[in-house]
Coordinates of C-alpha atoms and ligand atoms in Angstrom, one line a residue:
Chain A
M1 CA -11.1 10.3 7.9
L2 CA -7.7 11.7 7.0
T3 CA -5.0 11.5 9.6
Y4 CA -2.4 14.1 8.7
G5 CA -4.0 17.3 7.5
E6 CA -5.4 16.4 4.2
Y7 CA -3.3 13.2 3.9
G8 CA -3.4 9.7 5.3
G9 CA -6.6 7.8 5.9
R10 CA -7.7 4.3 5.0
F11 CA -8.4 3.6 1.4
V12 CA -8.5 -0.2 1.5
P13 CA -11.1 -2.9 0.7
E14 CA -13.6 -3.5 3.5
T15 CA -12.0 -6.9 4.2
L16 CA -9.0 -5.2 5.8
I17 CA -10.9 -2.6 8.0
P18 CA -11.5 -4.9 10.9
A19 CA -7.9 -6.0 10.9
L20 CA -6.7 -2.4 10.9
D21 CA -9.1 -1.7 13.8
E22 CA -7.6 -4.6 15.6
L23 CA -4.1 -3.5 14.8
E24 CA -4.8 0.0 16.0
A25 CA -6.3 -1.3 19.3
G26 CA -3.4 -3.7 19.8
W27 CA -0.9 -0.9 19.1
R28 CA -2.5 1.5 21.5
A29 CA -2.6 -1.2 24.2
A30 CA 1.1 -2.1 23.6
F31 CA 2.2 1.5 23.5
A32 CA 0.6 2.1 26.9
D33 CA 2.2 -1.1 28.3
D34 CA 5.6 -0.8 30.0
A35 CA 6.2 -4.5 29.4
F36 CA 6.0 -3.9 25.6
H37 CA 8.6 -1.1 25.8
A38 CA 10.8 -3.1 28.1
E39 CA 10.8 -6.1 25.7
L40 CA 11.5 -3.9 22.7
H41 CA 14.2 -2.0 24.5
D42 CA 15.9 -5.3 25.5
L43 CA 15.8 -6.5 21.9
L44 CA 17.0 -3.2 20.5
T45 CA 20.0 -3.2 22.8
R46 CA 21.0 -6.8 23.2
Y47 CA 20.0 -8.1 19.8
A48 CA 20.1 -5.2 17.4
G49 CA 23.0 -3.2 18.8
R50 CA 21.4 0.0 19.9
P51 CA 22.3 2.7 20.6
T52 CA 24.1 3.3 17.3
P53 CA 27.0 5.8 17.3
L54 CA 27.1 9.3 16.0
T55 CA 30.3 9.7 13.9
L56 CA 31.9 13.0 13.0
A57 CA 32.7 12.9 9.2
E58 CA 35.5 15.5 9.1
R59 CA 37.2 14.4 5.9
F60 CA 33.9 14.0 4.1
A61 CA 32.7 17.5 4.9
P62 CA 35.7 19.7 5.8
G63 CA 34.8 23.1 7.3
K64 CA 31.5 21.7 8.7
R65 CA 30.6 19.6 11.7
L66 CA 28.8 16.9 9.9
Y67 CA 27.7 13.9 12.0
L68 CA 26.5 10.5 10.7
K69 CA 23.8 8.7 12.7
R70 CA 25.1 5.2 12.1
E71 CA 22.1 3.0 11.4
D72 CA 24.4 1.1 9.0
L73 CA 25.9 -0.4 12.2
L74 CA 22.5 -1.8 13.3
H75 CA 22.2 -5.6 13.0
T76 CA 21.2 -6.5 9.4
G77 CA 22.7 -3.2 8.2
A78 CA 19.9 -0.7 8.1
H79 CA 17.4 1.2 10.2
K80 CA 14.6 -1.2 9.0
L81 CA 15.2 -3.5 11.9
N82 CA 13.9 -1.0 14.4
N83 CA 10.5 -1.2 12.8
A84 CA 10.6 -5.0 12.1
L85 CA 11.4 -5.8 15.8
G86 CA 8.6 -3.6 17.1
Q87 CA 6.0 -5.0 14.7
A88 CA 7.1 -8.6 15.4
V89 CA 6.6 -8.1 19.1
L90 CA 3.2 -6.5 18.3
A91 CA 2.2 -9.4 15.9
R92 CA 2.9 -11.9 18.6
R93 CA 0.7 -9.9 21.0
L94 CA -2.0 -10.1 18.3
G95 CA -1.6 -13.8 18.0
K96 CA -0.4 -13.7 14.4
R97 CA 2.0 -16.4 13.4
R98 CA 2.5 -15.6 9.7
I99 CA 4.2 -12.4 8.5
V100 CA 4.0 -10.9 5.0
A101 CA 6.2 -8.0 3.9
E102 CA 7.2 -6.1 0.8
T103 CA 10.8 -5.1 0.1
G104 CA 12.6 -2.9 -2.4
A105 CA 16.3 -2.7 -1.6
G106 CA 15.8 -6.0 0.3
Q107 CA 16.8 -4.4 3.6
H108 CA 13.3 -4.5 5.0
G109 CA 12.9 -8.0 3.7
V110 CA 16.1 -9.0 5.5
A111 CA 15.0 -7.3 8.7
T112 CA 11.6 -9.0 8.5
A113 CA 13.2 -12.4 7.7
T114 CA 15.5 -11.8 10.7
V115 CA 12.8 -11.1 13.2
C116 CA 10.7 -14.0 11.9
A117 CA 13.7 -16.4 12.4
R118 CA 14.3 -14.9 15.8
F119 CA 10.6 -15.5 16.9
G120 CA 9.8 -18.6 14.9
L121 CA 7.3 -16.9 12.6
E122 CA 6.4 -17.9 9.0
C123 CA 7.7 -15.3 6.6
V124 CA 6.8 -14.4 3.1
V125 CA 8.4 -11.4 1.4
Y126 CA 7.3 -10.0 -2.0
M127 CA 10.0 -8.4 -4.1
G128 CA 9.9 -7.0 -7.6
S129 CA 11.9 -9.2 -10.0
E130 CA 13.9 -6.1 -11.1
D131 CA 14.9 -5.5 -7.5
M132 CA 15.8 -9.2 -7.0
E133 CA 18.3 -8.7 -9.8
R134 CA 19.9 -5.5 -8.5
Q135 CA 19.9 -6.5 -4.8
R136 CA 20.9 -10.1 -5.2
P137 CA 22.8 -10.4 -1.9
N138 CA 19.7 -9.5 0.1
V139 CA 17.7 -12.2 -1.7
Q140 CA 20.3 -14.7 -0.7
R141 CA 20.3 -13.5 2.9
M142 CA 16.5 -13.8 3.1
H143 CA 16.7 -17.4 1.9
L144 CA 19.3 -18.2 4.4
L145 CA 17.1 -16.7 7.1
G146 CA 14.3 -19.1 6.1
A147 CA 12.0 -16.6 4.4
E148 CA 10.1 -17.4 1.2
V149 CA 10.8 -14.7 -1.4
R150 CA 8.0 -14.3 -3.9
A151 CA 9.0 -12.6 -7.2
V152 CA 6.6 -10.0 -8.5
E153 CA 6.8 -10.2 -12.3
F154 CA 4.3 -7.7 -13.5
G155 CA 3.9 -3.9 -13.7
T156 CA 6.9 -2.0 -12.6
R157 CA 8.6 -5.1 -11.1
T158 CA 9.8 -2.9 -8.2
L159 CA 8.7 -1.8 -4.8
K160 CA 5.3 -0.4 -5.9
E161 CA 4.1 -3.7 -7.2
A162 CA 5.7 -5.7 -4.4
T163 CA 3.7 -3.5 -1.9
S164 CA 0.4 -4.1 -3.8
E165 CA 1.1 -7.9 -3.8
A166 CA 1.9 -7.9 -0.1
I167 CA -1.4 -6.1 0.6
R168 CA -3.3 -8.6 -1.6
D169 CA -1.7 -11.5 0.3
W170 CA -2.8 -9.8 3.5
I171 CA -6.4 -9.5 2.2
A172 CA -6.4 -13.2 1.5
N173 CA -4.9 -14.3 4.8
V174 CA -5.9 -11.6 7.1
E175 CA -7.1 -13.8 9.9
T176 CA -3.7 -15.5 10.5
T177 CA -1.3 -12.9 9.1
H178 CA 0.3 -9.6 10.1
Y179 CA 1.4 -7.3 7.3
L180 CA 4.8 -6.0 8.4
I181 CA 4.9 -2.9 6.3
G182 CA 8.4 -1.5 5.8
S183 CA 7.9 2.3 5.8
C184 CA 5.7 5.0 7.1
V185 CA 3.2 4.5 4.3
G186 CA -0.1 2.5 4.0
P187 CA -3.4 2.8 5.7
H188 CA -3.8 4.2 9.2
P189 CA -2.4 3.3 11.7
Y190 CA 0.7 2.1 9.9
P191 CA 2.3 5.5 9.2
E192 CA 2.0 6.4 12.9
L193 CA 3.2 3.0 14.1
V194 CA 6.3 3.0 11.9
R195 CA 7.1 6.6 12.9
E196 CA 7.0 5.7 16.6
L197 CA 9.1 2.6 16.1
Q198 CA 11.7 4.6 14.1
S199 CA 11.7 7.6 16.4
V200 CA 14.4 5.9 18.5
I201 CA 16.8 7.2 15.8
G202 CA 15.9 10.8 16.5
R203 CA 15.8 10.4 20.3
E204 CA 19.3 9.0 20.4
A205 CA 20.7 11.4 17.8
R206 CA 19.4 14.4 19.7
E207 CA 20.9 13.2 23.0
Q208 CA 24.2 12.3 21.3
V209 CA 24.6 15.6 19.5
L210 CA 23.8 17.6 22.6
A211 CA 26.4 15.5 24.5
V212 CA 29.3 16.2 22.1
E213 CA 28.4 19.6 20.8
G214 CA 26.5 21.1 23.7
R215 CA 23.8 22.4 21.2
L216 CA 21.2 21.2 18.7
P217 CA 22.2 20.9 15.1
D218 CA 21.3 23.5 12.5
A219 CA 20.0 20.8 10.2
V220 CA 19.0 17.2 10.1
V221 CA 19.1 15.4 6.7
A222 CA 17.8 12.0 5.7
C223 CA 16.9 10.3 2.4
V224 CA 13.2 9.7 1.7
G225 CA 11.8 6.6 0.0
G226 CA 8.6 5.8 1.9
G227 CA 10.2 8.1 4.5
S228 CA 10.7 5.9 7.6
N229 CA 14.3 6.7 8.4
A230 CA 13.6 10.4 7.8
I231 CA 10.5 10.5 9.9
G232 CA 12.3 8.6 12.6
I233 CA 15.2 11.0 12.9
F234 CA 12.9 14.1 12.3
A235 CA 10.8 12.9 15.3
G236 CA 13.7 13.8 17.6
F237 CA 13.9 17.4 16.4
V238 CA 10.5 18.4 15.1
D239 CA 9.7 20.5 18.2
D240 CA 13.1 22.2 18.0
D241 CA 14.4 25.1 15.9
V242 CA 16.2 22.7 13.6
R243 CA 15.9 22.5 9.8
L244 CA 14.5 19.2 8.6
V245 CA 15.7 18.2 5.1
G246 CA 14.4 15.2 3.2
V247 CA 16.3 14.1 0.1
E248 CA 14.4 12.2 -2.6
A249 CA 15.8 10.4 -5.6
A250 CA 15.4 12.9 -8.5
G251 CA 13.5 10.3 -10.5
A252 CA 11.2 9.4 -7.6
A253 CA 10.4 12.8 -6.2
S254 CA 6.9 12.2 -4.9
L255 CA 7.2 15.3 -2.7
G256 CA 9.1 17.4 -5.1
G257 CA 7.1 16.5 -8.1
G258 CA 4.0 14.7 -7.1
R259 CA 0.3 15.5 -6.6
P260 CA -2.3 14.5 -4.1
A261 CA -3.4 11.0 -5.0
V262 CA -4.3 7.6 -3.4
L263 CA -1.8 4.8 -3.4
H264 CA -1.5 1.7 -1.1
G265 CA -4.3 2.7 1.2
A266 CA -3.5 6.3 1.9
R267 CA -3.8 9.8 0.4
S268 CA -0.4 11.4 0.0
S269 CA 1.8 13.2 -2.5
V270 CA 2.3 10.7 -5.3
L271 CA 3.8 10.6 -8.7
A272 CA 0.6 10.3 -10.6
D273 CA -1.0 11.6 -13.8
A274 CA -4.0 14.0 -13.9
D275 CA -6.4 11.0 -13.8
G276 CA -4.9 9.6 -10.6
Q277 CA -3.0 6.8 -12.3
V278 CA 0.3 6.1 -10.6
L279 CA 3.4 6.7 -12.6
D280 CA 6.6 4.7 -12.5
A281 CA 9.5 6.1 -10.4
H282 CA 13.1 5.7 -11.5
S283 CA 16.1 5.5 -9.3
I284 CA 19.4 3.6 -9.1
S285 CA 18.5 3.0 -5.5
A286 CA 15.8 0.3 -5.1
G287 CA 14.8 1.6 -1.7
L288 CA 14.0 5.1 -3.1
D289 CA 12.4 3.8 -6.3
Y290 CA 8.8 4.3 -5.1
P291 CA 6.2 6.8 -6.5
G292 CA 4.6 7.4 -3.1
V293 CA 5.7 8.7 0.3
G294 CA 4.4 8.6 3.9
P295 CA 1.4 11.0 4.4
E296 CA 3.1 12.7 7.3
H297 CA 5.9 13.9 5.0
A298 CA 3.3 15.4 2.7
H299 CA 1.9 17.2 5.6
L300 CA 5.3 18.4 6.9
R301 CA 6.0 19.7 3.4
D302 CA 2.8 21.6 3.1
S303 CA 3.1 23.1 6.6
G304 CA 6.6 24.2 5.8
R305 CA 8.1 22.4 8.8
A306 CA 10.3 20.2 6.6
E307 CA 11.9 20.8 3.2
Y308 CA 12.4 18.2 0.5
V309 CA 15.0 18.3 -2.2
G310 CA 16.2 15.8 -4.8
A311 CA 19.5 14.1 -5.7
S312 CA 20.3 12.4 -9.0
D313 CA 21.7 8.9 -9.5
E314 CA 25.1 10.4 -10.4
E315 CA 25.2 12.7 -7.3
A316 CA 24.3 9.8 -5.1
L317 CA 27.0 7.6 -6.7
A318 CA 29.6 10.4 -6.2
A319 CA 28.7 10.7 -2.5
F320 CA 28.9 7.0 -2.1
H321 CA 32.5 6.9 -3.4
R322 CA 33.4 10.0 -1.5
L323 CA 32.3 8.6 1.8
A324 CA 34.1 5.4 1.1
R325 CA 37.4 7.2 0.4
T326 CA 37.2 9.9 3.0
E327 CA 35.7 8.0 6.0
G328 CA 36.1 4.3 5.3
I329 CA 32.4 3.8 5.3
L330 CA 30.4 2.2 2.4
P331 CA 26.9 3.7 2.6
A332 CA 23.9 2.2 1.0
L333 CA 22.8 4.1 -2.1
E334 CA 19.7 5.4 -0.4
P335 CA 21.5 7.5 2.3
A336 CA 24.1 8.4 -0.3
H337 CA 21.4 10.7 -1.7
A338 CA 21.2 12.4 1.7
L339 CA 25.0 12.7 1.9
A340 CA 25.0 14.3 -1.6
R341 CA 22.8 17.2 -0.4
A342 CA 24.1 17.5 3.2
A343 CA 27.7 18.2 2.1
E344 CA 26.6 21.4 0.3
L345 CA 24.0 22.5 2.8
D346 CA 24.3 26.1 4.1
A347 CA 24.6 24.9 7.7
E348 CA 27.4 24.5 10.2
L349 CA 26.3 21.6 12.4
V350 CA 24.5 18.9 10.5
V351 CA 23.3 15.4 11.4
V352 CA 22.8 13.0 8.5
C353 CA 20.9 9.7 8.9
L354 CA 23.2 7.1 7.5
S355 CA 20.3 4.7 7.2
G356 CA 22.2 1.6 5.9
R357 CA 25.4 0.1 4.7
G358 CA 26.3 -0.4 1.1
D359 CA 27.3 -4.1 0.8
K360 CA 24.0 -4.8 -1.0
D361 CA 24.9 -2.2 -3.7
L362 CA 28.3 -3.4 -4.9
A363 CA 26.9 -4.6 -8.2
Q364 CA 25.4 -1.1 -8.8
V365 CA 28.4 0.9 -8.0
T366 CA 31.3 -1.0 -9.5
Chain B
M1 CA -36.0 -14.1 -10.3
K2 CA -32.3 -14.1 -9.2
Q3 CA -30.3 -11.2 -10.5
L4 CA -27.2 -11.7 -12.6
A5 CA -24.5 -8.9 -12.6
V6 CA -21.7 -9.1 -15.1
Y7 CA -18.4 -7.2 -14.8
L8 CA -16.7 -5.8 -17.8
M9 CA -13.7 -3.6 -18.1
C10 CA -14.1 -0.3 -20.0
G11 CA -12.5 -0.5 -23.5
R12 CA -13.2 0.1 -27.1
G13 CA -15.3 -3.1 -27.5
T14 CA -17.2 -2.8 -24.3
P15 CA -20.5 -1.4 -25.5
E16 CA -20.9 -4.3 -27.9
L17 CA -19.8 -6.8 -25.1
A18 CA -22.3 -5.3 -22.7
E19 CA -25.0 -5.8 -25.3
A20 CA -24.0 -9.5 -25.7
A21 CA -24.0 -9.9 -21.9
V22 CA -27.5 -8.5 -21.7
D23 CA -28.6 -10.7 -24.6
G24 CA -27.2 -13.7 -22.7
G25 CA -29.3 -12.7 -19.7
A26 CA -27.4 -10.2 -17.5
D27 CA -29.6 -8.0 -15.4
L28 CA -26.9 -5.5 -14.6
V29 CA -23.5 -4.6 -15.9
E30 CA -20.7 -3.4 -13.8
L31 CA -18.2 -1.3 -15.8
G32 CA -14.6 -1.3 -14.5
F33 CA -12.8 2.1 -14.7
P34 CA -9.2 0.8 -14.6
F35 CA -6.7 1.9 -11.9
S36 CA -3.0 1.3 -12.0
D37 CA -2.8 -0.3 -8.5
P38 CA -6.0 -2.2 -7.9
L39 CA -5.6 -3.7 -4.4
A40 CA -8.9 -5.6 -4.5
D41 CA -8.2 -7.4 -7.8
G42 CA -6.7 -10.7 -8.7
P43 CA -4.6 -11.4 -11.8
V44 CA -7.4 -11.4 -14.4
V45 CA -9.0 -8.1 -13.5
R46 CA -5.5 -6.5 -12.9
A47 CA -4.3 -7.6 -16.3
A48 CA -7.5 -6.3 -18.0
A49 CA -7.0 -3.0 -16.2
E50 CA -3.4 -2.8 -17.4
R51 CA -4.5 -3.4 -21.0
A52 CA -7.3 -0.9 -20.7
L53 CA -4.9 1.7 -19.4
A54 CA -2.4 0.9 -22.2
E55 CA -5.2 1.5 -24.7
G56 CA -5.8 4.9 -23.1
M57 CA -8.9 4.3 -21.0
R58 CA -8.6 7.2 -18.6
T59 CA -11.6 8.6 -16.7
E60 CA -13.0 10.7 -19.6
A61 CA -12.7 7.8 -22.0
C62 CA -14.4 5.5 -19.4
L63 CA -17.3 8.0 -19.1
E64 CA -17.6 8.0 -22.9
C65 CA -17.6 4.2 -22.9
L66 CA -20.3 4.3 -20.2
A67 CA -22.4 6.7 -22.4
S68 CA -22.0 4.5 -25.5
T69 CA -22.9 1.4 -23.5
R70 CA -26.0 3.2 -22.2
E71 CA -27.2 3.8 -25.8
R72 CA -27.1 0.0 -26.4
V73 CA -28.5 -1.5 -23.2
A74 CA -31.4 -0.7 -20.9
V75 CA -30.2 -2.6 -17.8
P76 CA -28.7 -0.8 -14.8
L77 CA -25.0 0.2 -15.4
V78 CA -22.7 0.5 -12.4
P79 CA -19.2 1.8 -12.7
M80 CA -16.8 0.1 -10.4
T81 CA -13.5 1.7 -9.6
Y82 CA -11.1 3.0 -6.9
A83 CA -10.8 6.1 -4.8
A84 CA -7.8 7.4 -6.7
L85 CA -9.9 8.2 -9.8
F86 CA -12.4 10.1 -7.7
E87 CA -9.6 12.0 -5.9
A88 CA -8.2 13.1 -9.2
Y89 CA -11.5 13.9 -11.1
G90 CA -13.3 15.3 -8.1
W91 CA -15.7 13.2 -5.9
E92 CA -18.9 15.1 -6.7
R93 CA -17.9 15.7 -10.3
L94 CA -17.3 12.1 -11.1
A95 CA -20.5 11.0 -9.4
R96 CA -22.4 13.6 -11.3
D97 CA -20.8 12.9 -14.7
A98 CA -21.2 9.2 -14.3
R99 CA -25.0 9.7 -13.6
T100 CA -25.2 12.0 -16.7
A101 CA -23.5 9.3 -18.8
G102 CA -26.0 6.7 -17.7
A103 CA -24.8 5.2 -14.5
D104 CA -27.4 3.9 -12.0
S105 CA -25.0 3.7 -9.1
L106 CA -21.3 3.3 -8.3
I107 CA -19.0 0.9 -6.5
V108 CA -15.7 2.1 -5.0
A109 CA -13.6 -0.9 -4.0
D110 CA -11.4 0.8 -1.5
L111 CA -13.8 3.2 0.1
P112 CA -15.2 1.6 3.3
A113 CA -18.8 2.5 4.3
D114 CA -17.8 4.9 7.0
E115 CA -15.9 7.1 4.5
R116 CA -17.7 9.7 2.4
P117 CA -21.3 8.8 3.3
E118 CA -22.6 11.5 1.0
L119 CA -21.4 9.5 -2.1
E120 CA -24.3 7.3 -3.0
R121 CA -22.9 3.9 -3.9
V122 CA -23.3 0.1 -3.5
Q123 CA -21.5 -0.8 -0.3
L124 CA -19.4 -3.9 0.1
V125 CA -19.2 -6.2 3.1
A126 CA -16.9 -9.1 3.7
P127 CA -16.7 -12.2 5.9
T128 CA -14.4 -10.2 8.2
S129 CA -16.9 -7.3 8.6
T130 CA -18.4 -7.0 12.1
D131 CA -22.2 -7.1 12.5
E132 CA -22.0 -3.4 13.3
R133 CA -20.2 -2.6 10.0
I134 CA -22.7 -4.8 8.1
R135 CA -25.5 -2.7 9.6
L136 CA -23.8 0.5 8.7
A137 CA -23.1 -0.6 5.1
A138 CA -26.6 -1.8 4.7
E139 CA -28.0 1.5 5.9
R140 CA -25.9 3.4 3.5
T141 CA -26.0 1.2 0.5
D142 CA -27.7 2.2 -2.7
G143 CA -30.2 -0.4 -3.7
W144 CA -28.4 -3.7 -2.9
L145 CA -25.5 -4.8 -0.7
Y146 CA -22.4 -6.4 -2.3
L147 CA -21.3 -9.5 -0.3
V148 CA -17.7 -10.3 -0.9
T149 CA -17.9 -14.0 -0.5
L150 CA -14.4 -14.6 0.6
T151 CA -11.4 -13.0 2.2
G152 CA -9.3 -12.3 -0.8
T153 CA -9.1 -10.6 -4.2
T154 CA -11.2 -11.1 -7.3
G155 CA -10.7 -14.2 -9.4
A156 CA -12.1 -17.6 -10.0
R157 CA -11.9 -20.3 -7.2
D158 CA -12.4 -24.0 -7.4
A159 CA -15.4 -23.9 -5.1
L160 CA -17.9 -21.5 -3.7
S161 CA -16.5 -19.8 -0.5
P162 CA -17.5 -21.6 2.7
A163 CA -17.7 -18.2 4.3
L164 CA -20.8 -17.2 2.2
P165 CA -23.6 -18.8 4.2
G166 CA -22.4 -17.2 7.5
L167 CA -22.1 -13.8 5.9
V168 CA -25.6 -14.1 4.3
S169 CA -27.2 -15.0 7.6
R170 CA -25.5 -12.1 9.4
A171 CA -26.5 -9.7 6.6
R172 CA -30.1 -11.0 6.6
A173 CA -30.3 -10.4 10.3
A174 CA -29.1 -6.8 9.8
T175 CA -31.1 -5.7 6.7
S176 CA -33.8 -6.4 4.2
V177 CA -32.0 -4.9 1.2
P178 CA -31.2 -7.4 -1.6
L179 CA -27.9 -9.2 -1.2
Y180 CA -25.7 -9.9 -4.2
A181 CA -22.7 -12.3 -3.9
G182 CA -19.5 -11.7 -5.8
F183 CA -15.8 -12.5 -5.9
G184 CA -14.7 -16.1 -6.7
I185 CA -17.9 -17.1 -8.6
S186 CA -17.2 -18.4 -12.1
T187 CA -19.1 -21.6 -13.0
P188 CA -22.9 -21.9 -13.5
D189 CA -23.0 -24.3 -10.5
Q190 CA -21.3 -21.9 -8.2
A191 CA -23.6 -19.1 -9.4
A192 CA -26.6 -21.2 -8.8
A193 CA -25.4 -22.3 -5.3
A194 CA -24.7 -18.6 -4.4
A195 CA -28.1 -17.6 -5.7
E196 CA -29.8 -20.2 -3.5
L197 CA -28.6 -18.0 -0.6
C198 CA -28.7 -14.5 -2.1
D199 CA -30.8 -12.4 -4.4
G200 CA -28.1 -12.0 -7.0
V201 CA -24.6 -12.9 -8.1
V202 CA -21.8 -10.9 -9.6
V203 CA -19.4 -12.6 -12.0
G204 CA -16.2 -10.7 -12.9
S205 CA -12.9 -12.5 -13.8
A206 CA -14.6 -15.4 -15.6
A207 CA -16.7 -12.9 -17.6
L208 CA -13.6 -11.0 -18.6
L209 CA -11.9 -14.2 -19.8
A210 CA -15.0 -15.0 -21.9
A211 CA -15.1 -11.5 -23.2
E212 CA -11.5 -11.9 -24.4
E213 CA -12.9 -14.6 -26.8
G214 CA -15.4 -12.1 -28.2
A215 CA -19.1 -11.1 -27.9
T216 CA -20.4 -14.5 -29.0
A217 CA -18.4 -16.4 -26.4
L218 CA -19.5 -13.9 -23.7
R219 CA -23.1 -14.2 -24.6
R220 CA -22.9 -18.0 -24.5
Y221 CA -21.1 -17.9 -21.1
V222 CA -23.6 -15.5 -19.6
A223 CA -26.5 -17.6 -21.0
S224 CA -25.0 -20.6 -19.2
L225 CA -25.1 -18.7 -15.9
R226 CA -28.6 -17.4 -16.6
S227 CA -30.0 -20.9 -17.2
A228 CA -28.3 -22.2 -14.1
L229 CA -29.8 -19.4 -12.0
D230 CA -33.3 -19.9 -13.6
A231 CA -33.2 -23.7 -13.1
G232 CA -32.1 -23.3 -9.5
V233 CA -29.6 -25.6 -7.9
T234 CA -30.3 -29.3 -7.3
V235 CA -29.0 -29.7 -3.8
G236 CA -26.6 -32.6 -3.3
Ligands
PLP1 C1 19.3 1.8 3.8 C2 18.0 2.3 3.4 N1 17.7 3.6 3.6 C3 16.5 4.1 3.2 C4 15.5 3.3 2.6 C5 14.3 4.0 2.2 O1 13.2 3.8 3.1 P1 12.6 4.9 4.0 O2 12.4 6.1 3.2 O3 11.4 4.3 4.6 O4 13.6 5.1 5.1 C6 15.8 2.0 2.4 C7 14.7 1.1 1.8 O5 14.9 0.1 1.4 C8 17.0 1.4 2.8 O6 17.3 0.2 2.7

């Protein structure tokens, strides 16, 4: 059964199906339970620092009203914590004491290690050895937070392989372990669950832009790796007359250049060859260096509700430096892709999801 | 007689290896069609898939490998692969072309029994499967039911999974189709112990390692499994 038009579904070994059923039931029960929302709200405000501000970037984009939704100011430095907190609360409700996760840029790994420290859960994070090189500060942070980081030394040595290994770990330890997936990808119900947990970005942004501008933006722009910060901010505007623009890394354009294929448990738009074999993605940004994307984005693309464009490594780097010099904000390389396209967009009032901060990327940009 | 199924990865040498496996006593050969991201597979099968892909074993080439294998052996041949290959090639088309090339059934490692019931295939159940799912899989399976002996990926283990007896008794209560145990079985003793409970065993990673040493080594390895199955296990 596909979940988003012709995308989504559950293409996983039988071993995981009962766990996915259990997760879905637990998620439905939690979502219907005021106590779950109250606990999460409390964590998001008192621990994580929500709501995050909306900052006008006048010097970065003169002649426009371009606002940054400041997920870089969230505890741990990226939007990933919204999802990790929600799933940790859920895992505890399901009685799981061990957490596995994958990470690319390391931000999801850090967010997961953080919530595991906060709740006293065992934490194992899989990370490609190439990503461990280029996002070294985040590896150190995960260690300090008490997580075990397992290097994935085969295949692409990046996020794709780390995700496969995390899923294999989950298959082996499914009775005790919750798989804390980091983006709106994977088998049903993960894409939906992650979207709901990230939709707080869009709800806040909508309220904030209405409060300062008295109207909705013309466009909302976000970078797309797996697509979680984008789906989260889009969720606030999808029913409005607002352009939704996703920006992929040019060398990892699963929506711009992919084809329908199956990867990591779901059918989506994937960089794959004619035989369905998944191809390598290439991006300076470890968080966008992924050949797949959440199935809901593939559906939003096909329906025409959202548009997806690409930005090159060089364009992202230029936007990184420009934001630093004009606004005093070091963005992560992932949202720097969104900044690169947003600045030139034919739109007056724009909200960009600044999904994370750039401290982790210093070795890449200098 | 207990059935012995041997898994081999499609590749240039596979028809000859399949013949050696049958000479050694295999009753069925599973032919892996490699996929780049095989979630159900441990290191040995994954590495074999990587090598096969590097050598150009895409779907068409795998079908040719299947057809050449068919010319050399008479036992049932069952391609085992992932949904991604069917998505790309076309579900019905791949099922049809595999039959034409000599396949007797199919196994799709990441396609649970409730999906695409029209695709005739050997269904898999695992220790985590509910009784209801075991019934559904047994109803829909093509000939025999594949019992995944453990919660985990393919690959040799030190001992036969303690989850197998419970799974066998739940499956026997649900169905009278033959039950084959696979995943984690590598030694003749493990094979014999699994065959005590089931109607057949599937050996994958260990067969691939033997196949790396060549046809003679594979034949010898399969023969050691065969004689263990035929002798039965001495309990204790
Ligand atoms: C700051 C930041 N933004 C974006 C992403 C990409 O993920 P997603 O597309 O799920 O938001 C990452 C991933 O690591 C990230 O760290």
